[in-house]
């Protein structure tokens, strides 16, 4: 008897339809075709053990399983359940009458228990798009799949529950959840807050400007000056995720397998801080079994690289295209996938190998050549994509010992949200442009026009401070954001002056 079971395969962060065809014939052999990987091929032994543990027998017939379309590679153990149901239906143990109504996915334990799978959200989205009545999957993935409100999610703990459900012997109530309540209840619960930061008012101001305009930022300062501490607090002042951004972010983490069991939506902007020993593949994604990299896992959030010069130069250079295009295209001999990469890039570094160049009290033991070589580890094209360059000095004792709390993140966040709303209105007719940092040179002339006073100030600064040519557009973009924070329609001279102060590394001779 030939039966068909509906399943799905992951490609990038999306799912595609897979039909598992099972035919039971006279004979004793087992065939699994349709470009399965080793994990899929091993499903035979897991299925046999699960059936025998639950008092069922693996059919004494020749079983042919085809996974269509056959030209797309099937990866992972999530096909155990649909293959098992297909085999039992072909043998007559499970009713095949309602199989066409459901998409079925799940990994089997040796005792028949259902183990969580990766990519439950994109699979549920595909099932809803394809018009299925419901999706059957492990209970641990139910909350994640239930985010898709257009399809019924039937959560099962083991194989026998699924068999009884399909045979009409025991019903399974569809898993339900209040998506909006889940989404909004966690949006403001942050572990870190800027109120805990003592001093560093100028740096906190730079973070506010960066958050308001979506600008990339780099901090240069000695060890212990608070670079990492402030970077970790950046998500607390960023605008809250929209529901669409939350779904997109959750899909990426679902595909990568980084969602915790029983989780539903990611409601806060991601913060990723990979170690400096990370490889290029781990950063941008791909690999033998394609997975999103750290840049994509930080999509709609923050990617923080601490001690930037310690990263491998080749690893840093692969970031140039993703930071510009806000997406990553990974092409290999046997696959091509695309991952989103819309991140705020935040970096920190010491000013020299010993860490104490320009320190007010500790002497630097590095020669000018050593300092310059250390700074040259960061290439010009990568530095060109960073709008704000901030020099940090240690906090004096008087500030550290001050018992008063600083301005809380909630207050800063309100100003950031107000500035972002101005930008949303400004770019409402511009495709793929959402904040000032994404403006092209053409848009700069339209939305960030400067008057003669500002132009004169900018010309003087570039001449006296020997700023590089690439600093011009960055200064104007940042000035536009500063003006938005003040709800100013036009860029004024003090906005330009503040933006110029955020270009430390562009000053010729800095560190020499």
XYZ file of C-alpha atoms in Angstrom, residues 9 18 33-38 40 67-76 79:
20
model
C 12.852 20.708 4.992
C 8.628 17.599 1.540
C 15.853 7.363 -1.005
C 15.477 11.056 -1.790
C 18.896 12.463 -0.854
C 18.826 11.799 2.927
C 21.869 12.570 5.091
C 23.291 10.139 7.657
C 17.948 10.575 8.256
C 11.525 11.803 0.226
C 10.373 14.134 -2.528
C 11.609 16.346 -4.076
C 14.593 14.046 -4.450
C 17.045 16.763 -5.539
C 16.927 18.622 -2.191
C 19.101 17.274 0.608
C 17.161 16.179 3.738
C 19.060 16.735 6.963
C 18.504 15.964 10.633
C 11.877 13.027 9.859
